Coordinates of C-alpha atoms in Angstrom, one line a residue:
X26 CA 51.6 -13.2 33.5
X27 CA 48.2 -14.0 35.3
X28 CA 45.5 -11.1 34.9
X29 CA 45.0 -9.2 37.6
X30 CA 41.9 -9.6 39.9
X31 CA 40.3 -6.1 38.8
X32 CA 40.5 -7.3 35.3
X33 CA 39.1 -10.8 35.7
X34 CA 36.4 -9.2 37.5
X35 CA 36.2 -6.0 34.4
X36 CA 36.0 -9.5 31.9
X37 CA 33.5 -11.2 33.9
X38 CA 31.3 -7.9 33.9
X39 CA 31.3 -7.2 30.2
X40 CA 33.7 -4.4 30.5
X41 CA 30.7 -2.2 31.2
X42 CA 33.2 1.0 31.8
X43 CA 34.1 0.8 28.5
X44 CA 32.4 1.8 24.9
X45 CA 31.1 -1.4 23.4
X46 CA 34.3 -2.0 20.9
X47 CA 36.5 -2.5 23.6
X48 CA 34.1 -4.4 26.1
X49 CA 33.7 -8.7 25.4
X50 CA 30.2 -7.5 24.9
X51 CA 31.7 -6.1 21.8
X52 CA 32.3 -10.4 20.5
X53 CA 28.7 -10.6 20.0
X54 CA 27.5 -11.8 16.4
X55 CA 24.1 -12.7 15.5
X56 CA 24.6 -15.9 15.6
X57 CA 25.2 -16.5 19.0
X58 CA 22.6 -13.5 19.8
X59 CA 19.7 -15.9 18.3
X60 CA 19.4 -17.9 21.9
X61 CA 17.8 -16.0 24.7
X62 CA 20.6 -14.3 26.5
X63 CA 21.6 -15.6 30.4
X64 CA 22.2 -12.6 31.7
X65 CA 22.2 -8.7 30.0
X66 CA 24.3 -6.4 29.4
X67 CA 24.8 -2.5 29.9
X68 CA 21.6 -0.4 28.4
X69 CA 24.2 1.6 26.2
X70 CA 26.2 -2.0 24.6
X71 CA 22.6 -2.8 24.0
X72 CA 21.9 0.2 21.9
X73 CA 25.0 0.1 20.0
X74 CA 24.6 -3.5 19.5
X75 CA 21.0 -3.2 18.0
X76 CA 22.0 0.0 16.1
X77 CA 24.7 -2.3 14.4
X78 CA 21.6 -4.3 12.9
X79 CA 19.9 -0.8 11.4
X80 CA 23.0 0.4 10.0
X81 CA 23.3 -2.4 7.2
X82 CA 19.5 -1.0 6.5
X83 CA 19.4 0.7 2.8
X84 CA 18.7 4.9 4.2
X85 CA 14.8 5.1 4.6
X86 CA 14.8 8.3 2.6
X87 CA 16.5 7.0 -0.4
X88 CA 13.7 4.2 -0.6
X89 CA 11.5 5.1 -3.8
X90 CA 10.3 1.6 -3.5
X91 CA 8.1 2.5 -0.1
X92 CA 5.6 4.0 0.1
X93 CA 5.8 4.3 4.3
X94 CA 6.5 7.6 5.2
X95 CA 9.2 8.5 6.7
X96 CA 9.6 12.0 8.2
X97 CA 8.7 13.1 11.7
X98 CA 10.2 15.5 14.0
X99 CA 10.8 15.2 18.1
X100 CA 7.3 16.6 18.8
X101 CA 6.1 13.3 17.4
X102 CA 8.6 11.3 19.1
X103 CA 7.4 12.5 22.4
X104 CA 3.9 11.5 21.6
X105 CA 4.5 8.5 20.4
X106 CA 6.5 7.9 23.6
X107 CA 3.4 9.1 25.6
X108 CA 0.8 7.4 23.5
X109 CA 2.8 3.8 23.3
X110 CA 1.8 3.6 27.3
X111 CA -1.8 3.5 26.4
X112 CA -3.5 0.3 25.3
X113 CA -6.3 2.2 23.5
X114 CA -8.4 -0.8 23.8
X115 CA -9.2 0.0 27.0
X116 CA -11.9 3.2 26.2
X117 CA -13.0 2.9 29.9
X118 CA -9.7 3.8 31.6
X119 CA -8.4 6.1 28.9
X120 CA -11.3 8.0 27.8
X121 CA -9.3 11.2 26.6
X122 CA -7.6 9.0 23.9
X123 CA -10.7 7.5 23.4
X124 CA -11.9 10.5 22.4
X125 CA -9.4 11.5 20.6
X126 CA -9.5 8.6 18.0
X127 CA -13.3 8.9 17.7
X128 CA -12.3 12.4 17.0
X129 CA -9.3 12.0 14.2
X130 CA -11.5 9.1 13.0
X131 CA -14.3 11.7 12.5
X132 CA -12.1 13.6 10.4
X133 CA -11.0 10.9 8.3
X134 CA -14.8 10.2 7.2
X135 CA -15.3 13.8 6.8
X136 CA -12.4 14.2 4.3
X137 CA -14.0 11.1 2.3
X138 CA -17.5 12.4 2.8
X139 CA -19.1 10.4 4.8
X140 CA -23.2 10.9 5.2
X141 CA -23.3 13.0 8.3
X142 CA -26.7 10.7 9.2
X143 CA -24.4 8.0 10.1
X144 CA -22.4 10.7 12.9
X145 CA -22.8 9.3 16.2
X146 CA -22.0 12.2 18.7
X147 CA -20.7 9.8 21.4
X148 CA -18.8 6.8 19.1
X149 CA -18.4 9.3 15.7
X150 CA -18.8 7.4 12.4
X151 CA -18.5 3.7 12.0
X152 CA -15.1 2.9 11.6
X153 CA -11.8 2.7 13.3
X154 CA -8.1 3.2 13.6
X155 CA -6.4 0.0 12.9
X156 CA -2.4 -1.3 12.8
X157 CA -2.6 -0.5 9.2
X158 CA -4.5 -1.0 6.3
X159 CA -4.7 -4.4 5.7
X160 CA -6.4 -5.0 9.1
X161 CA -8.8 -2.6 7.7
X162 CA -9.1 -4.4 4.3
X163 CA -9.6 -7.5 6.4
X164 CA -12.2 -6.1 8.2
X165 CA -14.2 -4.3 5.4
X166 CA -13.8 -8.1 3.7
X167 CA -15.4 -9.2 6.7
X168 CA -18.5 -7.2 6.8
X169 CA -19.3 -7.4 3.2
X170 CA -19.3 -11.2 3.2
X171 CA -21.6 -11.4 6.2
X172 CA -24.0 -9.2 4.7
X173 CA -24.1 -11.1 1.8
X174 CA -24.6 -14.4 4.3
X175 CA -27.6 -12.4 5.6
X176 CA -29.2 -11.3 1.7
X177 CA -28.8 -14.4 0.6
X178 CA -30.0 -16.2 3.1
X179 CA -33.6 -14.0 3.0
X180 CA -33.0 -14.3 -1.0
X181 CA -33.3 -18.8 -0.9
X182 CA -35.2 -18.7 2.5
X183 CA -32.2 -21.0 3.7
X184 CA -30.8 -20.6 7.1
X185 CA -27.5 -19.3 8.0
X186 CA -25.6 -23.1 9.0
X187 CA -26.5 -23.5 4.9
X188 CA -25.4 -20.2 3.8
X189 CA -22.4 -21.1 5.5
X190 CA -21.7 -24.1 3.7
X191 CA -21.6 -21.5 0.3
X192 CA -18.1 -20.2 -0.9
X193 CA -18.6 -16.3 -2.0
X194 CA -16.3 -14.7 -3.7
X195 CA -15.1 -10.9 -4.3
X196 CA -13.9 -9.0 -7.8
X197 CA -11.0 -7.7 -7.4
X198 CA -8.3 -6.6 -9.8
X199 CA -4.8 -8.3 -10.6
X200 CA -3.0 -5.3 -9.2
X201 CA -4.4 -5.8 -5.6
X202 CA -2.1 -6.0 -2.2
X203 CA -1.4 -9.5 0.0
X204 CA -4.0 -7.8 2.1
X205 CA -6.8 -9.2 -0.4
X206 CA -4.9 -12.7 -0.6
X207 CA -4.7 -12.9 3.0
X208 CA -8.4 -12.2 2.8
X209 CA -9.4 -14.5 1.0
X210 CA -7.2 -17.1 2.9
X211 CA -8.5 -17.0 6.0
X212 CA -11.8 -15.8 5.5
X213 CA -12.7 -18.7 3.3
X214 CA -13.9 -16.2 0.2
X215 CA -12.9 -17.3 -3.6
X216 CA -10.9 -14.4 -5.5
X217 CA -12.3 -13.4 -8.8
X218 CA -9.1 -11.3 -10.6
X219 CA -10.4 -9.1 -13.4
X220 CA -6.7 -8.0 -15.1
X221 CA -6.7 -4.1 -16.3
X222 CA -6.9 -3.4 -20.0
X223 CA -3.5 -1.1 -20.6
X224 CA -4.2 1.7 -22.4
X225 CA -3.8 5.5 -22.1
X226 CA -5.5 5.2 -18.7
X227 CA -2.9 2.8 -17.3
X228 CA -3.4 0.3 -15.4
X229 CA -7.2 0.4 -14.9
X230 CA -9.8 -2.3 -14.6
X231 CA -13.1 -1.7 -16.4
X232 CA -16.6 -1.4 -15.5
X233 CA -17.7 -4.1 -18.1
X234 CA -15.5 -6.5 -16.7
X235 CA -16.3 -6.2 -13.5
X236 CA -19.6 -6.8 -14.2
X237 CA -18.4 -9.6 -15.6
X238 CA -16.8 -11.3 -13.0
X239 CA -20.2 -10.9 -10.6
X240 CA -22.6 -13.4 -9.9
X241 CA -25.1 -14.1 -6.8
X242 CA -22.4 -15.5 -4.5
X243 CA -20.5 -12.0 -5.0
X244 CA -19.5 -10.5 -1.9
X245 CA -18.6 -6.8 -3.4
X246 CA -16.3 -5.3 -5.3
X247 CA -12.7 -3.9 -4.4
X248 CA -11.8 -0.6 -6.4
X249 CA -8.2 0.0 -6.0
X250 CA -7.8 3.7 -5.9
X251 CA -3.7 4.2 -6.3
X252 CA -2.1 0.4 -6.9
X253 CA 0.8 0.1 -6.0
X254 CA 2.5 -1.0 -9.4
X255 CA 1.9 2.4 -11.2
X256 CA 0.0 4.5 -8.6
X257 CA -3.2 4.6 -11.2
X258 CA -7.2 5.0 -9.8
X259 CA -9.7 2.4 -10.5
X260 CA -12.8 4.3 -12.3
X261 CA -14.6 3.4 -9.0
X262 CA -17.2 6.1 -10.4
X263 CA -18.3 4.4 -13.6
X264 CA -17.7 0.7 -12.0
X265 CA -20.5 1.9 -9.0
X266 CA -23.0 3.4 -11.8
X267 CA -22.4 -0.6 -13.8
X268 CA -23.6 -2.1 -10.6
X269 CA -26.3 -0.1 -10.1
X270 CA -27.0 -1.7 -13.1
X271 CA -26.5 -4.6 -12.4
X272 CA -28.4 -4.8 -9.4
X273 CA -30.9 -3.5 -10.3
X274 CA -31.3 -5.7 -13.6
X275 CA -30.5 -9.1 -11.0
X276 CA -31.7 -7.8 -8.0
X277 CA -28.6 -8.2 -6.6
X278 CA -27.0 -5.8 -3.8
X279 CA -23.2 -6.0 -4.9
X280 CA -21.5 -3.1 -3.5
X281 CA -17.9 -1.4 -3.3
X282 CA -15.1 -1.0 -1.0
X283 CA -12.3 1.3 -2.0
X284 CA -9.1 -0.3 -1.1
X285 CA -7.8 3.6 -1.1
X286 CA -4.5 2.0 1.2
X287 CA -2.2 5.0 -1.1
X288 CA -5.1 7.2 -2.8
X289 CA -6.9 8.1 0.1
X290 CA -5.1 10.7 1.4
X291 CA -4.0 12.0 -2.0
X292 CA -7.1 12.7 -3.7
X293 CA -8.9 15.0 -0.9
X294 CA -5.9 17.2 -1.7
X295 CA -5.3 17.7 -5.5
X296 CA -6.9 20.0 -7.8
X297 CA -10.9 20.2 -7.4
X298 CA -12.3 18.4 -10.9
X299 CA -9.4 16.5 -11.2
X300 CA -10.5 13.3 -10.1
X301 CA -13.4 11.7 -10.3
X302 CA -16.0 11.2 -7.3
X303 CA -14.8 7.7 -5.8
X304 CA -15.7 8.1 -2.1
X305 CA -19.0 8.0 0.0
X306 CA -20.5 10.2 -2.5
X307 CA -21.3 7.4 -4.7
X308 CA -24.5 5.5 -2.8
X309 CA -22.6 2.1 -3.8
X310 CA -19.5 2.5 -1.7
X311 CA -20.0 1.2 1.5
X312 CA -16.6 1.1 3.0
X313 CA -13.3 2.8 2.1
X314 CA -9.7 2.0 3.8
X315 CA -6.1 3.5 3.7
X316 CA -3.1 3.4 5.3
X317 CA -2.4 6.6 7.6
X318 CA 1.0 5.9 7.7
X319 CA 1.4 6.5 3.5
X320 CA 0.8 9.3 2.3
X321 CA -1.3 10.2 5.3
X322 CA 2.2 10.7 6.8
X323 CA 2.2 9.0 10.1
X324 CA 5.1 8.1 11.2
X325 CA 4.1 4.7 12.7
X326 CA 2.0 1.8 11.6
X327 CA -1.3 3.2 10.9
X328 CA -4.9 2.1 9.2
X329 CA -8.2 3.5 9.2
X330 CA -11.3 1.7 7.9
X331 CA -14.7 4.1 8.0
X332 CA -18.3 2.3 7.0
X333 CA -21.4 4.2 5.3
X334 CA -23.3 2.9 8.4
X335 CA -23.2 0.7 11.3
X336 CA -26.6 -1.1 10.1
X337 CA -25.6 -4.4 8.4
X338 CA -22.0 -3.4 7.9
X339 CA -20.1 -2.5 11.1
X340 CA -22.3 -4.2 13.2
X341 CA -21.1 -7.3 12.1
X342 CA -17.7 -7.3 12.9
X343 CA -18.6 -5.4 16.3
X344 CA -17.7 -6.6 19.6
X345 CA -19.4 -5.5 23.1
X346 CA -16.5 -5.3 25.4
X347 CA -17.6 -4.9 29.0
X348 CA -15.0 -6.7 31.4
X349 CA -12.9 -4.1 31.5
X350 CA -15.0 -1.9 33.7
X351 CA -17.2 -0.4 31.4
X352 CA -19.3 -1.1 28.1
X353 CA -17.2 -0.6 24.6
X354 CA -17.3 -1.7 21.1
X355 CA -14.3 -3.4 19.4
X356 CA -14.1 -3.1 15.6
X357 CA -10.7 -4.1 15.1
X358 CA -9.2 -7.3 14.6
X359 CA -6.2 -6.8 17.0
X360 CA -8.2 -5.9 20.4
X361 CA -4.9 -4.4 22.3
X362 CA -3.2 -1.6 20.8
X363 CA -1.2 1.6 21.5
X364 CA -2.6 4.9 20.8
X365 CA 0.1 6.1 18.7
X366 CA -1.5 5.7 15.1
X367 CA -4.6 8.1 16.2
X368 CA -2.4 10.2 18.4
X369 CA 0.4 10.8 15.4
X370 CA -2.5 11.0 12.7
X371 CA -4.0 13.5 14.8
X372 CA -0.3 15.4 15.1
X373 CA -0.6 15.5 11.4
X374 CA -4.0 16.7 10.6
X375 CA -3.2 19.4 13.6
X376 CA -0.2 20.9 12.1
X377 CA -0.6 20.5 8.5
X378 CA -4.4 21.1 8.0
X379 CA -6.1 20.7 4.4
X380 CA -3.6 23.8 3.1
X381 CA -0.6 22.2 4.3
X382 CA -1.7 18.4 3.3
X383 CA -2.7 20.1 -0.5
X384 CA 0.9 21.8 -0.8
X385 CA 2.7 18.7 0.4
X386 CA 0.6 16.6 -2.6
X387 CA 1.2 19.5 -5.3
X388 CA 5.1 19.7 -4.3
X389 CA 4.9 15.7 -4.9
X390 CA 3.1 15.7 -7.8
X391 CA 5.8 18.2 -9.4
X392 CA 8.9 16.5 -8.7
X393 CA 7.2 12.8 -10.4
X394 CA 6.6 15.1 -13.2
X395 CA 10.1 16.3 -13.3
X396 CA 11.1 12.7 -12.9
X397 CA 8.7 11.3 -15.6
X398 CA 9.7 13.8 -17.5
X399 CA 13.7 13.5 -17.1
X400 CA 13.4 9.5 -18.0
X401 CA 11.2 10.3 -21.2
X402 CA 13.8 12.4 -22.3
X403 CA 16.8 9.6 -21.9
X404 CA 18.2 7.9 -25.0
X405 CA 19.1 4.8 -26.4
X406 CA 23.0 4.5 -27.8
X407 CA 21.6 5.7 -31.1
X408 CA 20.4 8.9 -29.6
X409 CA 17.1 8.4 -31.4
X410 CA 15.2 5.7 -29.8
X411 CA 13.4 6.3 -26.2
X412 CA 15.4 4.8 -23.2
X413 CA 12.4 4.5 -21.2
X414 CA 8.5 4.2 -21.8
X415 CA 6.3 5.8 -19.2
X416 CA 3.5 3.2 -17.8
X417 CA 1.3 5.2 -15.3
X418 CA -1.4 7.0 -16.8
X419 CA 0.0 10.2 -15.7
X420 CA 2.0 10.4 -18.5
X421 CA 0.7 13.4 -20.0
X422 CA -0.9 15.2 -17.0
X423 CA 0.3 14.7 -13.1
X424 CA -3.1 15.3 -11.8
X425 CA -4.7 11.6 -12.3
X426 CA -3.1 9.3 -10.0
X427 CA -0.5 8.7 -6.7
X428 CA 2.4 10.9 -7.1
X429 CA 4.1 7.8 -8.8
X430 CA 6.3 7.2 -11.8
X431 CA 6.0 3.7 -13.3
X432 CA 8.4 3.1 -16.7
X433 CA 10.2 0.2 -18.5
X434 CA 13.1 0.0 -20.5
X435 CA 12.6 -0.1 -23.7
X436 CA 11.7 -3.2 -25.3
X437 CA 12.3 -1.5 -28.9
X438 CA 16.4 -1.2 -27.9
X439 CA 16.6 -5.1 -27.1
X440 CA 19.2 -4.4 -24.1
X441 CA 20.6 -7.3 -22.6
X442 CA 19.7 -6.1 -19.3
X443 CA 15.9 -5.7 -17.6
X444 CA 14.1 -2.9 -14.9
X445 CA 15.5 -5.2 -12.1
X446 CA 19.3 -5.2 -13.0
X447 CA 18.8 -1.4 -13.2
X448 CA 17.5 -2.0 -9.7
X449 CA 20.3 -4.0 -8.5
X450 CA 22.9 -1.6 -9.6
X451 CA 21.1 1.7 -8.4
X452 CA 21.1 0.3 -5.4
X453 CA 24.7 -0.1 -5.1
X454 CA 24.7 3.8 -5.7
X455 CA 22.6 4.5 -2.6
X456 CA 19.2 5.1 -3.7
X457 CA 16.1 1.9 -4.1
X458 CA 14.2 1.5 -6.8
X459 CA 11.2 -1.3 -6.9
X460 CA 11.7 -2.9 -9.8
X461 CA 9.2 -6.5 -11.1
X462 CA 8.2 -8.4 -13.8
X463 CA 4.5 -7.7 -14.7
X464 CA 2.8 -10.5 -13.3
X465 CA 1.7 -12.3 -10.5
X466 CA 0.6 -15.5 -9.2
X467 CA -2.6 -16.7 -8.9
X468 CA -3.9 -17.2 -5.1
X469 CA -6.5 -20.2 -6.8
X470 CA -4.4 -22.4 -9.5
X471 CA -0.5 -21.0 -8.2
X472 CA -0.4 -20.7 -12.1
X473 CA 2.0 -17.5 -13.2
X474 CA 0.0 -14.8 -15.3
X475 CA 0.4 -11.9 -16.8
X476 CA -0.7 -8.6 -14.9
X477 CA -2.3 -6.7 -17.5
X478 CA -5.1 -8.5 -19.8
X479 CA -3.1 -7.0 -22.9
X480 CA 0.4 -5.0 -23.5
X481 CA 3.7 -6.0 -21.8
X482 CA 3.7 -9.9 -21.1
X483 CA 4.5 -11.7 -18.0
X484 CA 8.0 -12.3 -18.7
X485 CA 8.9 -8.5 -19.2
X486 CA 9.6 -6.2 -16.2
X487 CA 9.2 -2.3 -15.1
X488 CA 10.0 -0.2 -12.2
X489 CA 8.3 2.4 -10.1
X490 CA 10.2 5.1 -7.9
X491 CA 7.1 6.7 -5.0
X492 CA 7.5 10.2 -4.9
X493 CA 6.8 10.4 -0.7
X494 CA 7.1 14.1 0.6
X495 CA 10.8 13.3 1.3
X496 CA 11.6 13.2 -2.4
X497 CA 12.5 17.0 -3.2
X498 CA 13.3 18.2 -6.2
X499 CA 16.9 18.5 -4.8
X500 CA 16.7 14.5 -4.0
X501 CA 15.0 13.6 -7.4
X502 CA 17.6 15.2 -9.3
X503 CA 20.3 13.5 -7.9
X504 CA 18.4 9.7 -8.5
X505 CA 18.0 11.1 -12.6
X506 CA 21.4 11.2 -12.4
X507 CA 22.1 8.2 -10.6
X508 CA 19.5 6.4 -13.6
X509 CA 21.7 7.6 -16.2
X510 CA 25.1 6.5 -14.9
X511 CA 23.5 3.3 -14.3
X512 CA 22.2 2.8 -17.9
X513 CA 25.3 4.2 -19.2
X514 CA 27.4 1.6 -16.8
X515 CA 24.5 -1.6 -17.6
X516 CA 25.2 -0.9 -21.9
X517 CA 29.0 -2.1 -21.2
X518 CA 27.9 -4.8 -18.7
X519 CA 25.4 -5.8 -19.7
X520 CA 25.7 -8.9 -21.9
X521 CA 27.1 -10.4 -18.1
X522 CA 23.5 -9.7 -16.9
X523 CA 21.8 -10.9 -20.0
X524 CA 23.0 -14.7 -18.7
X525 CA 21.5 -14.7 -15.4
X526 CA 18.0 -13.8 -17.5
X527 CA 17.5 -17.8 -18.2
X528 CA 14.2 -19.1 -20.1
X529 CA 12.9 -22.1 -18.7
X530 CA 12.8 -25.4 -21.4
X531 CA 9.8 -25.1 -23.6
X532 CA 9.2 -21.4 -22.7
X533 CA 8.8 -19.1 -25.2
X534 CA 9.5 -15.8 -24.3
X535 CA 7.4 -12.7 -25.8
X536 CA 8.3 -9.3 -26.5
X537 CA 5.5 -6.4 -26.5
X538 CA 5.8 -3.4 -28.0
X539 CA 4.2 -0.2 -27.0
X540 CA 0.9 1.3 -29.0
X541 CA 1.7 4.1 -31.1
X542 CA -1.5 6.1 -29.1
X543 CA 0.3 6.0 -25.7
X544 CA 3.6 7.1 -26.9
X545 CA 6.6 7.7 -25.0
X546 CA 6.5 11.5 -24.0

């Protein structure tokens, strides 16, 4: 029996009166979605259809692995609706938003104590919101390598098409983001990777090392304040007093940014005296970055980057915008841009305040003890013998680094299985663990090395669960418990694991064992 006219014509139209199951748009698979479409199809199929895609997404609040925040409630949905219509590029036609990024940025250099002598009262401090922080690394890279093009030429009396012809470089340390790689990339600037000492401190570079690396064609240094492997400070404290040094013995003028992507919106808020000065309060930082969108709980893609002054370090990667009907300067590597990251960041600051931002870091802080703690307490099969070994340096005290727990199964128990199978199977019980091996590739010779300059070798792994604000105590409880099922499950299975852990020909793999002084807790 033919079809009837009214349902040819339903077919032809999608079945638009229908829920996307029972409509032909319902027959779409990615595969034929990858070719521009010829015609569209009803707003709501569209939804459902794209939803689809999101649903095979792990849950973003069972991710320990990111450190993106997360939470946000429909106040901020509304304003990132109103602020996505505003390219905030465009200071001349939209001079309230303007305003109120010079104004949030303002409060970003106040919380990282910026000198007040470089306030502006029209453009506020040097710096800028960015699409996240590793346009604001980028930039920061930027300014420190053309004021060393501008001290060295002076220094050799050369001009600048010579000075050009020079390849700097920048110190950095082995535990540093693709931000820096990408940096050195496509700026043309050599990477000198000083690898942390581990110790009782974690995973910290030192001041005599990074002295070290440095030479004339030295750029700066980058202080990592929170890496992202176990959430540990650099000592950007004793590595500026070194320089000082250093500068003054080689009348260099090395200086520091503080890559503070995690840290930087964790350290304003814990305990006073328990850190270390690492921000503009030490005369040789000169820049400082970090991602708004981390821990300073955005809930879109947002960086900020904030110089000591405009002289001879903003001003060179300033721009003079003035064909959009006024005058403007451009910091940022991506000129358009919506206002949402100041707009949101600005939400934040607004309804949280330095109490609410300090009791969000302390509640954090609590539940990576609890975890630490749970983990140090977990067995081997002979009930004697740690299950886990605690990396981060917070080991003993949750009051020195990023509200992070870095650990490693224990090399003592010779388990047929590694951190990443434990990630693997975790993940088939809902929650994400970031699991690696301790090492990383380096951006010069593509030569594997190990990540730390002694203790656990390239070839061994760990993990690291981020405790973000949506990790309660409730939450963390449940992903202990998930940890030990998972162990308990990978000590049966295991040995089918241990094959897919192949050794290349001629490799000889090495097993570390902890030091006695940094004991499991």
């Amino acid at each position: 029996m033919a079809d009837s006219p009214a349902a040819v014509a339903a077919a032809a139209a999608g079945s638009s009166d229908y829920p996307l199951f029972a409509s032909t748009d319902g027959r779409f698979v990615p595969a034929t979605a990858t070719s521009f479409p010829a015609k569209g199809i009803p707003r709501a199929h569209a939804e459902d259809f794209i939803e689809q895609y999101h649903l095979l997404d792990y849950k973003p609040r069972l991710n320990t692995s990111s450190y993106v925040n997360v939470e946000f409630d429909g106040h901020e949905k509304r304003l990132m609706e109103c602020a996505s219509r505003v390219n905030i590029a465009d200071q001349t036609i939209y001079p309230g938003s303007w305003a109120l990024h010079n104004d949030t940025l303002s409060m970003v250099a106040r919380l990282w104590n910026a000198p007040e002598d470089a306030f502006d009262a029209v453009n506020s401090f040097p710096g800028a919101q960015t699409v996240g922080s590793t346009e604001a690394c980028l930039l920061a890279g930027l300014a420190l390598k053309m004021r060393w093009r501008s001290w060295y030429s002076k220094r050799y009396g050369v001009d600048k098409s010579t000075t050009r012809g020079i390849l700097p470089n920048i110190v950095i340390s082995s535990c540093y983001q693709a931000a820096w790689e990408k940096f050195t990339r496509y700026m043309d600037v050599d990477l000198k990777i000083v690898r942390p000492q581990f110790d009782k401190n974690g995973f910290r570079i030192s001041s005599d090392d990074v002295a070290e690396a440095c030479d004339e064609r030295t750029i700066g240094v980058v202080a990592i304040f929170g890496n992202h492997y176990s959430g540990d400070f650099d000592p950007v404290g004793e590595i500026s007093r070194r320089l000082e040094q250093l500068n003054t013995e080689m009348d260099w003028q090395i200086a520091i940014h503080v890559d503070a992507a995690s840290g930087g919106f964790v350290a304003p808020f814990l305990p006073e005296g328990s850190v270390e000065a690492w921000d503009f309060r030490l005369p040789n930082v000169v820049s400082i970055s970090a991602s708004g969108h981390k821990f300073g709980l955005s809930s879109c893609g947002t960086g900020w980057i904030v110089w000591r002054r405009r002289h001879d370090l903003a001003e060179h990667v300033a721009t003079s915008v003035t064909y959009l009907g006024g005058c403007g300067e451009s910091y940022t590597l991506n000129f358009s841009r919506p206002a949402t990251g100041s707009y949101i960041q600005m939400y934040k600051f607004a309804t949280l305040g330095m109490e609410g931002y300090s009791r969000a870091i302390e509640n954090q802080m609590q539940v990576a003890s609890l975890i630490r703690k749970k983990l140090s307490e977990m067995r081997g099969e002979d009930n004697v013998t740690p299950r886990f070994l605690i990396l981060d340096s917070a080991y003993d005290t949750s009051e020195c680094c990023l509200p992070v727990v870095c650990a490693m199964l224990n090399p003592e128990l010779d388990l047929p299985y590694n951190d990443q199978d434990l990630q693997h199977v975790v993940a088939e019980r809902h929650w994400y663990v970031s699991a690696y091996q301790l090492s990383f590739v380096h951006p010069s010779t593509d030569d594997v090395q190990a990540l730390l300059d002694n203790g656990p070798t390239q070839d061994q792994t760990c993990f690291r669960i981020v405790v973000k604000c949506s990790l309660t105590a409730h939450l963390a409880t449940d992903i202990i418990d998930t940890i030990r099922e998972t162990v308990s499950f990978l000590d049966v299975a295991g040995a089918g694991y241990a094959k897919m852990h192949r050794v290349k020909p001629g490799h000889v793999r090495r097993v570390w064992t902890k030091p006695n002084e940094h004991a499991a807790c």
